[in-house]
PDB file of C-alpha atoms and ligand atoms in Angstrom:
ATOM      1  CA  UNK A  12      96.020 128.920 118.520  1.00 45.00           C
ATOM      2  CA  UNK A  13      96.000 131.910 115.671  1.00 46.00           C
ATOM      3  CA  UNK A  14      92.959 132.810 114.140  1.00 45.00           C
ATOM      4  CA  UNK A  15      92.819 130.014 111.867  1.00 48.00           C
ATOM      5  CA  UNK A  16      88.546 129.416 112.130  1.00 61.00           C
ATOM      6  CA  UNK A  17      88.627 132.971 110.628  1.00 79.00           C
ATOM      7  CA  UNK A  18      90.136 132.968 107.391  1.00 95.00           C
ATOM      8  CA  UNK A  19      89.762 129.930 105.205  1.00 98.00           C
ATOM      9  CA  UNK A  20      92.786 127.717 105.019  1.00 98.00           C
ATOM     10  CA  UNK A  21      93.164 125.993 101.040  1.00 98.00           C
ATOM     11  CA  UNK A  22      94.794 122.740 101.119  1.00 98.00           C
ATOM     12  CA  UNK A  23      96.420 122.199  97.388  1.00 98.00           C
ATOM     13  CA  UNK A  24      97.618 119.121  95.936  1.00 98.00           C
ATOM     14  CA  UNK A  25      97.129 116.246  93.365  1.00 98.00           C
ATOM     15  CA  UNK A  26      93.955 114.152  93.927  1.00 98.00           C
ATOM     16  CA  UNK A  27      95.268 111.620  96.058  1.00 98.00           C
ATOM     17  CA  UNK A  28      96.397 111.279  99.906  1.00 98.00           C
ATOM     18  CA  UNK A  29     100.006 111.575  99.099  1.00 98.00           C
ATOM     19  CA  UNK A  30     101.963 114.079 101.127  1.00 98.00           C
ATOM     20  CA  UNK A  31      98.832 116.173 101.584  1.00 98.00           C
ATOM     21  CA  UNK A  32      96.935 113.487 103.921  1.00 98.00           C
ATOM     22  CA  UNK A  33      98.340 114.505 107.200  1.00 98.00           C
ATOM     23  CA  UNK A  34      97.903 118.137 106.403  1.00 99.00           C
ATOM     24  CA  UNK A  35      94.206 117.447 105.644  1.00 98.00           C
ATOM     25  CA  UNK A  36      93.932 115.231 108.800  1.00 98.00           C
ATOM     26  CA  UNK A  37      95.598 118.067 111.107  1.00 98.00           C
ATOM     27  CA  UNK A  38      92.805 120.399 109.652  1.00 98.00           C
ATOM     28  CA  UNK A  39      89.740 118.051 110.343  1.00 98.00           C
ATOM     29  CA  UNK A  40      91.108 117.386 113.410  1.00 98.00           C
ATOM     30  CA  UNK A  41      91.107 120.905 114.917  1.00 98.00           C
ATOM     31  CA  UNK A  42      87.904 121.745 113.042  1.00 98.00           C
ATOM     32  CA  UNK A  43      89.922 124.175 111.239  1.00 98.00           C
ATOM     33  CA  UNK A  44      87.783 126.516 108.425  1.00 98.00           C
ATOM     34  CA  UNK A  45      89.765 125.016 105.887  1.00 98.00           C
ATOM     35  CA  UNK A  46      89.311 123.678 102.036  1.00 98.00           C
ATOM     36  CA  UNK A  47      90.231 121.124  99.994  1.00 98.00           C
ATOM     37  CA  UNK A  48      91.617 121.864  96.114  1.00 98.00           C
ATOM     38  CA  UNK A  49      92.758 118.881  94.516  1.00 98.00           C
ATOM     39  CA  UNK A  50      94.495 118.303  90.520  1.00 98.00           C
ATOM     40  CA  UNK A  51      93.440 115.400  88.603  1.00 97.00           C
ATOM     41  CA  UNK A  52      96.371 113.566  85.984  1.00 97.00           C
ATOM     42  CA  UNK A  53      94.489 112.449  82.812  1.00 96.00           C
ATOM     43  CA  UNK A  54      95.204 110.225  80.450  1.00 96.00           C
ATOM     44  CA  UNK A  55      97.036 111.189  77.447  1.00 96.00           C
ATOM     45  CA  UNK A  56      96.402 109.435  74.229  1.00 95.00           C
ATOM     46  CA  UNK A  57      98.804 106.881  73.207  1.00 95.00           C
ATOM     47  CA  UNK A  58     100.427 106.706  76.966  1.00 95.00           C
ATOM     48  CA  UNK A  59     101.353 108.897  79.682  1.00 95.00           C
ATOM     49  CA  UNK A  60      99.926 111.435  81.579  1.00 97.00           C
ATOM     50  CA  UNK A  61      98.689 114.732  81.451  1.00 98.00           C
ATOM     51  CA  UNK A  62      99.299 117.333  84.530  1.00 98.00           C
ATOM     52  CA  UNK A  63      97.707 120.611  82.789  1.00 98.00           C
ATOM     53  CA  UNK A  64      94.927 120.740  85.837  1.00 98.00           C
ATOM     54  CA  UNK A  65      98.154 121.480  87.807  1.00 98.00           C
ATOM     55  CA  UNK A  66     101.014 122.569  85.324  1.00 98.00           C
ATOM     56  CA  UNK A  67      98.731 125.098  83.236  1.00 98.00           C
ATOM     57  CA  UNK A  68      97.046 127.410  85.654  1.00 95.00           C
ATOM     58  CA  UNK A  69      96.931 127.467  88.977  1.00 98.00           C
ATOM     59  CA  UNK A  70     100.647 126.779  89.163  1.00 98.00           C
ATOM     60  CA  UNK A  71     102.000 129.912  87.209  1.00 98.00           C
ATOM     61  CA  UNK A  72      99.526 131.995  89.258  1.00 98.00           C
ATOM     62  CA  UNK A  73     100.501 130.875  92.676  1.00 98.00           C
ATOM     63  CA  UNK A  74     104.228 131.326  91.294  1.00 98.00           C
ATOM     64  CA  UNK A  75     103.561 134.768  91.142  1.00 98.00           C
ATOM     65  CA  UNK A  76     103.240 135.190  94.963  1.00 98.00           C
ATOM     66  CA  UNK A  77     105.975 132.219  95.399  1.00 98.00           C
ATOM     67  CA  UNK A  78     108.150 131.506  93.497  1.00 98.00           C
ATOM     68  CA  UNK A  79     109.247 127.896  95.145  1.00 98.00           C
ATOM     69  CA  UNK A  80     105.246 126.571  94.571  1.00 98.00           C
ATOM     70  CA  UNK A  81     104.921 122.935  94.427  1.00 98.00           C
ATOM     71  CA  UNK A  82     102.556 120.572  95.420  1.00 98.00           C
ATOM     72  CA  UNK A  83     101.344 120.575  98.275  1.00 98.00           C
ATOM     73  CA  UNK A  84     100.822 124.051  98.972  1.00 99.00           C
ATOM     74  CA  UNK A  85      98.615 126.484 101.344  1.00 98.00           C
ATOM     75  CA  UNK A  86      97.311 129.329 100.652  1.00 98.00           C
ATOM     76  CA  UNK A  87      96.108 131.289 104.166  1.00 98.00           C
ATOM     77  CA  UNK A  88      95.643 134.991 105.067  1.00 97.00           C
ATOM     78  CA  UNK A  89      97.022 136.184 101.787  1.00 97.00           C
ATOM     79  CA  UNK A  90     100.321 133.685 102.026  1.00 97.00           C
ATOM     80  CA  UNK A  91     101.293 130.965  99.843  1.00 98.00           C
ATOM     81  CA  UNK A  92     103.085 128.766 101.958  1.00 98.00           C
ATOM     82  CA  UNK A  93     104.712 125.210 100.038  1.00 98.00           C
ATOM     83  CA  UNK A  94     107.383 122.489 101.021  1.00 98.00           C
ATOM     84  CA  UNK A  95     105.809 119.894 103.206  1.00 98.00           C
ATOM     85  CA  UNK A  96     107.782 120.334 106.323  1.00 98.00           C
ATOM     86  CA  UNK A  97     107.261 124.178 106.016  1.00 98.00           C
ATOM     87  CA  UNK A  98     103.563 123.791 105.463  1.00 99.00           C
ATOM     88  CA  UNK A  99     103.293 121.226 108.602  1.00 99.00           C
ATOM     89  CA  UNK A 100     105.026 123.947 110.710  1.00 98.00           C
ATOM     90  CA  UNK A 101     103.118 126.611 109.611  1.00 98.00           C
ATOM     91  CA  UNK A 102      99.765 124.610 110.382  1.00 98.00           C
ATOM     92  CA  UNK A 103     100.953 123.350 113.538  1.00 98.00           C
ATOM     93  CA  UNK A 104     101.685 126.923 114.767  1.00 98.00           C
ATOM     94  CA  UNK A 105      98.594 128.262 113.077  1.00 98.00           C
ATOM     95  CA  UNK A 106      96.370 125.366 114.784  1.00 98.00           C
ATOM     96  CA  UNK A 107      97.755 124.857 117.926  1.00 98.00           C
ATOM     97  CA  UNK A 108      99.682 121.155 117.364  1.00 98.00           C
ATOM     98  CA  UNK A 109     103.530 122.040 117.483  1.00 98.00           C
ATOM     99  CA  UNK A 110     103.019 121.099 121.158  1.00 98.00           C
ATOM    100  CA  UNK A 111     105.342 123.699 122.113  1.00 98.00           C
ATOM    101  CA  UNK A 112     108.387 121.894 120.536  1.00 98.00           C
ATOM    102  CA  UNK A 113     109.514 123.165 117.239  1.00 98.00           C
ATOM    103  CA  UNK A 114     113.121 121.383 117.491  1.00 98.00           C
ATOM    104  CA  UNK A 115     111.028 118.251 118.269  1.00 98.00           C
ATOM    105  CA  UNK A 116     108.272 118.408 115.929  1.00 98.00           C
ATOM    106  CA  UNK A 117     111.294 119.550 113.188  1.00 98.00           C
ATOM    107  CA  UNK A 118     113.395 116.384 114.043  1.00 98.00           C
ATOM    108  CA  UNK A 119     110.396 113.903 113.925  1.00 98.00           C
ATOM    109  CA  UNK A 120     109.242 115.754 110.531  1.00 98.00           C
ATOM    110  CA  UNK A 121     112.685 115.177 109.079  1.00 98.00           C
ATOM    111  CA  UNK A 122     112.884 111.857 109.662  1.00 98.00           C
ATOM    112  CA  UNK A 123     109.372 110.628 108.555  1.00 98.00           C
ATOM    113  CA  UNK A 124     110.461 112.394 105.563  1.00 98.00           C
ATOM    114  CA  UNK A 125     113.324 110.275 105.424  1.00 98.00           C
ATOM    115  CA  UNK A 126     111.006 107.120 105.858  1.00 98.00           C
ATOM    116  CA  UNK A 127     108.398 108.994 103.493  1.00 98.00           C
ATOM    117  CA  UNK A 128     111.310 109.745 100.522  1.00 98.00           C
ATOM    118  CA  UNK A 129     112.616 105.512 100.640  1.00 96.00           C
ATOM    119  CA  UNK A 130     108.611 104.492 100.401  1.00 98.00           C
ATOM    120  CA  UNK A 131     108.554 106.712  97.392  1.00 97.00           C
ATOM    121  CA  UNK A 132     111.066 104.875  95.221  1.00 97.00           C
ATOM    122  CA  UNK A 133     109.003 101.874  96.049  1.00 97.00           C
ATOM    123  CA  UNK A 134     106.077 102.973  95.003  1.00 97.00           C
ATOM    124  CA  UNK A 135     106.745 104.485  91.986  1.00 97.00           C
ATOM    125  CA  UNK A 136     109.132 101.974  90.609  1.00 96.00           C
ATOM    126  CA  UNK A 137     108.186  98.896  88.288  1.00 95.00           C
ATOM    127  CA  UNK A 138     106.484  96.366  90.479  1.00 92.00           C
ATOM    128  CA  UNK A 139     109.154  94.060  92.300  1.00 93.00           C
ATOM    129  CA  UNK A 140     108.336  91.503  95.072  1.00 94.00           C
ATOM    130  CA  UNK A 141     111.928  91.200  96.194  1.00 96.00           C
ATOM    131  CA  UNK A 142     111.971  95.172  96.741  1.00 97.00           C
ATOM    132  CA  UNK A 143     109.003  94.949  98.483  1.00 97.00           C
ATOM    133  CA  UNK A 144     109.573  92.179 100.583  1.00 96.00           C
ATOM    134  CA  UNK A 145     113.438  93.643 101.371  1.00 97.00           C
ATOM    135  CA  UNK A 146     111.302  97.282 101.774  1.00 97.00           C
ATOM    136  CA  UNK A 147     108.856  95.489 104.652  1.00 97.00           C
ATOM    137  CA  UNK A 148     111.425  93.491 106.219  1.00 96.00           C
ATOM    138  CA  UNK A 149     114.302  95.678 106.379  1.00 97.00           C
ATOM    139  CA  UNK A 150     114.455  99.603 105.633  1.00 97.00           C
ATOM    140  CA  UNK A 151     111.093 100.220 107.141  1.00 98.00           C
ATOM    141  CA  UNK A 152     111.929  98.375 110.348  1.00 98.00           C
ATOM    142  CA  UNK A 153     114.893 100.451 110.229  1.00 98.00           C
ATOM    143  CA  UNK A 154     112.812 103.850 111.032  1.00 98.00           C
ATOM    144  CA  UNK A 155     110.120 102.250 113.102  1.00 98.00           C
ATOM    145  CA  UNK A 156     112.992 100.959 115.592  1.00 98.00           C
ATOM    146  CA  UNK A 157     114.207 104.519 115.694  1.00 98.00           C
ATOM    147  CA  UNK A 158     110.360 105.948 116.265  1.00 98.00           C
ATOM    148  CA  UNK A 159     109.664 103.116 118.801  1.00 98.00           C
ATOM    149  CA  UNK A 160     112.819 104.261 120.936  1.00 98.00           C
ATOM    150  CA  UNK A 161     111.653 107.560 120.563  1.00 98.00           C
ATOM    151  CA  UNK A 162     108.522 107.165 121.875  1.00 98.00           C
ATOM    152  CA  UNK A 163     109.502 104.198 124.461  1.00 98.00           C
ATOM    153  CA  UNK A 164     112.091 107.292 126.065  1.00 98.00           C
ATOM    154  CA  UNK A 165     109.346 109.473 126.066  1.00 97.00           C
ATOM    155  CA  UNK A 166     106.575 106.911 127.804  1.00 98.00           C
ATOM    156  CA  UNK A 167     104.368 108.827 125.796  1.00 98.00           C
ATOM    157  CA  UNK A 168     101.160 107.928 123.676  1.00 98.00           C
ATOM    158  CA  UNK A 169     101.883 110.080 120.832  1.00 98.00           C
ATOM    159  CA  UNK A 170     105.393 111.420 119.913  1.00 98.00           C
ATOM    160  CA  UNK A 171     105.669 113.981 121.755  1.00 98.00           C
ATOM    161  CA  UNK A 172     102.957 113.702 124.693  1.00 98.00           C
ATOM    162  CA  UNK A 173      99.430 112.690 125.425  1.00 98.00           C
ATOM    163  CA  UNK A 174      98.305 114.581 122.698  1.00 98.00           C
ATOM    164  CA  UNK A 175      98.875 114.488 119.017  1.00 98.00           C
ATOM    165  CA  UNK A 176     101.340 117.138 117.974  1.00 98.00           C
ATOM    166  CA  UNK A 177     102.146 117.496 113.978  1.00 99.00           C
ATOM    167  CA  UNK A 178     104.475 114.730 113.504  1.00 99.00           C
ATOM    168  CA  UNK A 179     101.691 112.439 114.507  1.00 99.00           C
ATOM    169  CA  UNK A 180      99.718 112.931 111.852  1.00 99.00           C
ATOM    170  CA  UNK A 181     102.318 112.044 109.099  1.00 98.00           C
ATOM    171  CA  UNK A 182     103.449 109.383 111.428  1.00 98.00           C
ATOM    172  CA  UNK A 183     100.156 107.896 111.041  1.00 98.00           C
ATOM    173  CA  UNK A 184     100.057 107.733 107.736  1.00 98.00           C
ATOM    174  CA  UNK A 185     103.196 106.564 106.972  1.00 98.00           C
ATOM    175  CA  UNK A 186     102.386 103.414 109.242  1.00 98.00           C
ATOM    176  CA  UNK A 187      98.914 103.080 107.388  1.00 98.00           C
ATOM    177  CA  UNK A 188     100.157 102.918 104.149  1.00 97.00           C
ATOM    178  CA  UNK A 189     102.761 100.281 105.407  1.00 98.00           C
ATOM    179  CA  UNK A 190      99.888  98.145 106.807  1.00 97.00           C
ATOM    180  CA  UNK A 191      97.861  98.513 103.489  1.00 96.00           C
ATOM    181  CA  UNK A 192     101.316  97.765 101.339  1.00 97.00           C
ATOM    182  CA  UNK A 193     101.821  94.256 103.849  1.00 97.00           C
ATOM    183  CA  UNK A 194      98.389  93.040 103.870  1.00 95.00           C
ATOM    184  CA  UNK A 195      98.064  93.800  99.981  1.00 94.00           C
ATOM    185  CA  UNK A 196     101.470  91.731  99.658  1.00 94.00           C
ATOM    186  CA  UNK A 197     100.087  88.864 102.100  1.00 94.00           C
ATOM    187  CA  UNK A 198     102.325  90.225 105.419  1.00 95.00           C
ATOM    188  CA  UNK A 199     101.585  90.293 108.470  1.00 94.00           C
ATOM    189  CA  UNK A 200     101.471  93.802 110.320  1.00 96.00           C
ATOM    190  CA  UNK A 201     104.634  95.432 110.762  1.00 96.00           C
ATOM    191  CA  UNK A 202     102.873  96.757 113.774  1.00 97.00           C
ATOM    192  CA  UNK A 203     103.817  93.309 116.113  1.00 95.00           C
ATOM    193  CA  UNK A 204     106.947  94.504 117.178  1.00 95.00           C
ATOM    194  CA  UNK A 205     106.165  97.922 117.765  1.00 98.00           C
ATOM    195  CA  UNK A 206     103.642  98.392 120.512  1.00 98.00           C
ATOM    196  CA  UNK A 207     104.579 102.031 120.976  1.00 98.00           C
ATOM    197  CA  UNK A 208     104.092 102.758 117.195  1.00 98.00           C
ATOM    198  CA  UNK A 209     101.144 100.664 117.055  1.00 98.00           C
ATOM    199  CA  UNK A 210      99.508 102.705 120.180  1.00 98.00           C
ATOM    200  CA  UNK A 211     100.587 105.762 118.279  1.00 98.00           C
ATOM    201  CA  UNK A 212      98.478 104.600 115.494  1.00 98.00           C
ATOM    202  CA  UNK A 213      94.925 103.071 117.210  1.00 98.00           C
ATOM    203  CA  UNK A 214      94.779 106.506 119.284  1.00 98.00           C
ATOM    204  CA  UNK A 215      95.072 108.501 116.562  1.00 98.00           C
ATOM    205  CA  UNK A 216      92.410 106.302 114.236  1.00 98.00           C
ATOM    206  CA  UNK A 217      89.894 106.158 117.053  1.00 98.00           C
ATOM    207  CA  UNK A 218      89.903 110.155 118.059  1.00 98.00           C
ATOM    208  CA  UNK A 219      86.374 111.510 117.309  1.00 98.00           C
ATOM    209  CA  UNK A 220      87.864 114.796 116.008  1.00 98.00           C
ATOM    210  CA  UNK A 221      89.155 112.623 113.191  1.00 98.00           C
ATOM    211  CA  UNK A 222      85.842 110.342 112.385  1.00 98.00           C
ATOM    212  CA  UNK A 223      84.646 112.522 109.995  1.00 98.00           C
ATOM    213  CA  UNK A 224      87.886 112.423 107.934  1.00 98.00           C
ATOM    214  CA  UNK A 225      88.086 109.010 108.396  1.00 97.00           C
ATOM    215  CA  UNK A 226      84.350 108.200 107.045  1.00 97.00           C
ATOM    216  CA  UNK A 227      84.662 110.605 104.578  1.00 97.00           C
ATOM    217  CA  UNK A 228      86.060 110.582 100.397  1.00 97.00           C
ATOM    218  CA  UNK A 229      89.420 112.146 101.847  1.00 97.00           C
ATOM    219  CA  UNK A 230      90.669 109.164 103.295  1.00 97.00           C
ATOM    220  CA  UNK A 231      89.168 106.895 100.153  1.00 96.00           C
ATOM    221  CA  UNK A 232      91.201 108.485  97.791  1.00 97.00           C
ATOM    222  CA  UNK A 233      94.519 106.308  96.382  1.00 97.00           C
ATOM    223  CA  UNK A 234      97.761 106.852  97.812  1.00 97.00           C
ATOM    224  CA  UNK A 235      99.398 107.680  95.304  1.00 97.00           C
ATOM    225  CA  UNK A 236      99.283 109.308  91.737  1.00 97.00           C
ATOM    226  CA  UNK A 237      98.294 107.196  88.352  1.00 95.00           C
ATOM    227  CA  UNK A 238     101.182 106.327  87.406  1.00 95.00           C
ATOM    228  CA  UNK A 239     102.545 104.347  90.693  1.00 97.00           C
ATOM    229  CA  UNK A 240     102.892 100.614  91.262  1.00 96.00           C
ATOM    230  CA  UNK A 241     101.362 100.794  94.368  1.00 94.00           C
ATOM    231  CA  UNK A 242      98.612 102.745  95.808  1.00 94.00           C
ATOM    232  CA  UNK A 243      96.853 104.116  92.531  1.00 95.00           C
ATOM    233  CA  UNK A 244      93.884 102.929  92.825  1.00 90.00           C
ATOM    234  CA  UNK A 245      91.921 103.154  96.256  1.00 83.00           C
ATOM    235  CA  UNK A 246      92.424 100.278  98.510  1.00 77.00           C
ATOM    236  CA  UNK A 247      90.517 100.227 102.153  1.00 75.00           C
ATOM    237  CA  UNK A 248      92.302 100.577 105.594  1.00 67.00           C
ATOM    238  CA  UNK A 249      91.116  99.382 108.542  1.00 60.00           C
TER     239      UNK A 249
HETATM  240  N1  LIG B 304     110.162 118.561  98.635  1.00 62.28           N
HETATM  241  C1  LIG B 304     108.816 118.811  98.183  1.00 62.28           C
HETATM  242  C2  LIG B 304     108.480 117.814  97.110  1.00 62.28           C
HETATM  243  C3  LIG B 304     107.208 118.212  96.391  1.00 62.28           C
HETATM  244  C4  LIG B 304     106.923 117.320  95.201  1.00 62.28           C
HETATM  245  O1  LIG B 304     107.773 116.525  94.757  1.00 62.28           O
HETATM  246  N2  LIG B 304     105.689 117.421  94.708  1.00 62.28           N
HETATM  247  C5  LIG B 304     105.264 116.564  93.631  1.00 62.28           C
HETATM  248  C6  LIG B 304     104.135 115.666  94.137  1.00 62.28           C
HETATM  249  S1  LIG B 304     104.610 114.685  95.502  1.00 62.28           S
HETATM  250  C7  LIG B 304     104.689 117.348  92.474  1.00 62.28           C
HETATM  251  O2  LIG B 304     104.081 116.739  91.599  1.00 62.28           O
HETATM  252  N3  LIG B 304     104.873 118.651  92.410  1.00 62.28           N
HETATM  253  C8  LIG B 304     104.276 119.480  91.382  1.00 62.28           C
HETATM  254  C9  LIG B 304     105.222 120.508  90.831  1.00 62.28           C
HETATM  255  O3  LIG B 304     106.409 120.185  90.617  1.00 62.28           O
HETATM  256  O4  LIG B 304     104.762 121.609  90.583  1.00 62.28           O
HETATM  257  C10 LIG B 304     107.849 118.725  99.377  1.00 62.28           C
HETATM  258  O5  LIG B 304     108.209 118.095 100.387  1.00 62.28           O
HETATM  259  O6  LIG B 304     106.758 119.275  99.333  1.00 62.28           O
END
């Protein structure tokens, strides 16, 4: 592990879980000295939303140091480090959770993504039950089959061993937010016919290095941004 207790770590991104929930979790769960910075969207009057929290400041100043800034972004021992795979890797090397397997950890990141990018259109498209339902009972099936046979070849709690590595974490919360989209959506748990995935995902919720996030605002903030069809307000997990 790198010296990560000694210099703070600052986690940037909008004020919701989005793609900077597993980053948090990964810091809370190795104690890292870390902090949160988050950007709020107002309201604009007469519709739509304003981003200036983001857009106007802190955004041309990071650019400075990097030009590819975006949200989410980290900002450690005088770097400015952005793209969410990029930012997992560099945590997961900084903090000791790439469990010695970049090409593994890379391949696992890719394809949450991939699960991560389809959930996306979802959400932020106009409410639809029959994309929803067609969402739940085919494309995210889809991915869990592949993570399931992952993890089923690897007889292996998490994805790649006994302990988390990074992919867990965003692996987590992709399944969470699929239980909270099927029980808000009267489904059952996608979970059933996934027992690997669904280990994966009661480990990981009942480590003590994560109560803390867990019991804390981090994990009560909405999914996703204000202007989404699902997830922008809070709803509870389990
Ligand atoms: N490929 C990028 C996508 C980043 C992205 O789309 N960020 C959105 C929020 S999810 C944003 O609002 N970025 C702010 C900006 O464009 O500056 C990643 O994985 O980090």
């Amino acid at each position: 592990m790198g010296d990560s207790k000694g210099e703070t770590i600052t986690v940037g991104y909008w004020h919701i879980r989005g793609l900077a929930a597993p980053l948090r979790m990964m810091c809370s769960f190795k104690s890292a000295k870390w902090e949160n910075k988050t950007y709020e969207l107002s309201a604009k009057e007469g519709g739509g939303w304003d981003a200036s929290s983001w857009f106007g400041k802190d955004k041309p100043e990071l650019k400075k140091k990097n030009p590819l800034i975006n949200l989410p972004y980290v900002v450690h021992k005088g770097k400015v480090v952005t793209q969410t795979n990029a930012i997992f890797m560099y945590l997961a090397k900084e903090l000791g959770l790439d469990g010695g397997d970049t090409t593994g950890c890379n391949q696992l990141l890719c394809e949450i993504m991939d699960l991560r990018n389809s959930s996306v259109k979802l959400f932020y498209g106009a409410k639809d039950e029959d994309a929803t339902a067609s969402h739940l009972g085919s494309t995210v099936p889809k991915h869990f089959k592949k993570f399931e046979e992952w993890i089923s070849a690897k007889k292996s709690t998490y994805l790649l061993g006994e302990e988390p590595t990074v992919p867990d974490f965003h692996m987590w919360e992709m399944i969470d937010q699929h239980e909270i989209l099927a029980s808000a959506n009267n489904k059952e748990s996608l979970l059933k016919d996934y027992p690997g995935l669904a280990k994966l995902y009661t480990s990981l919720r009942g480590r003590a290095e994560l109560k803390g996030y867990f019991e804390g605002e981090l994990y009560k903030l909405p999914i996703n941004n204000k202007m989404a069809s699902f997830g922008a307000k809070y709803i509870a997990g389990k």
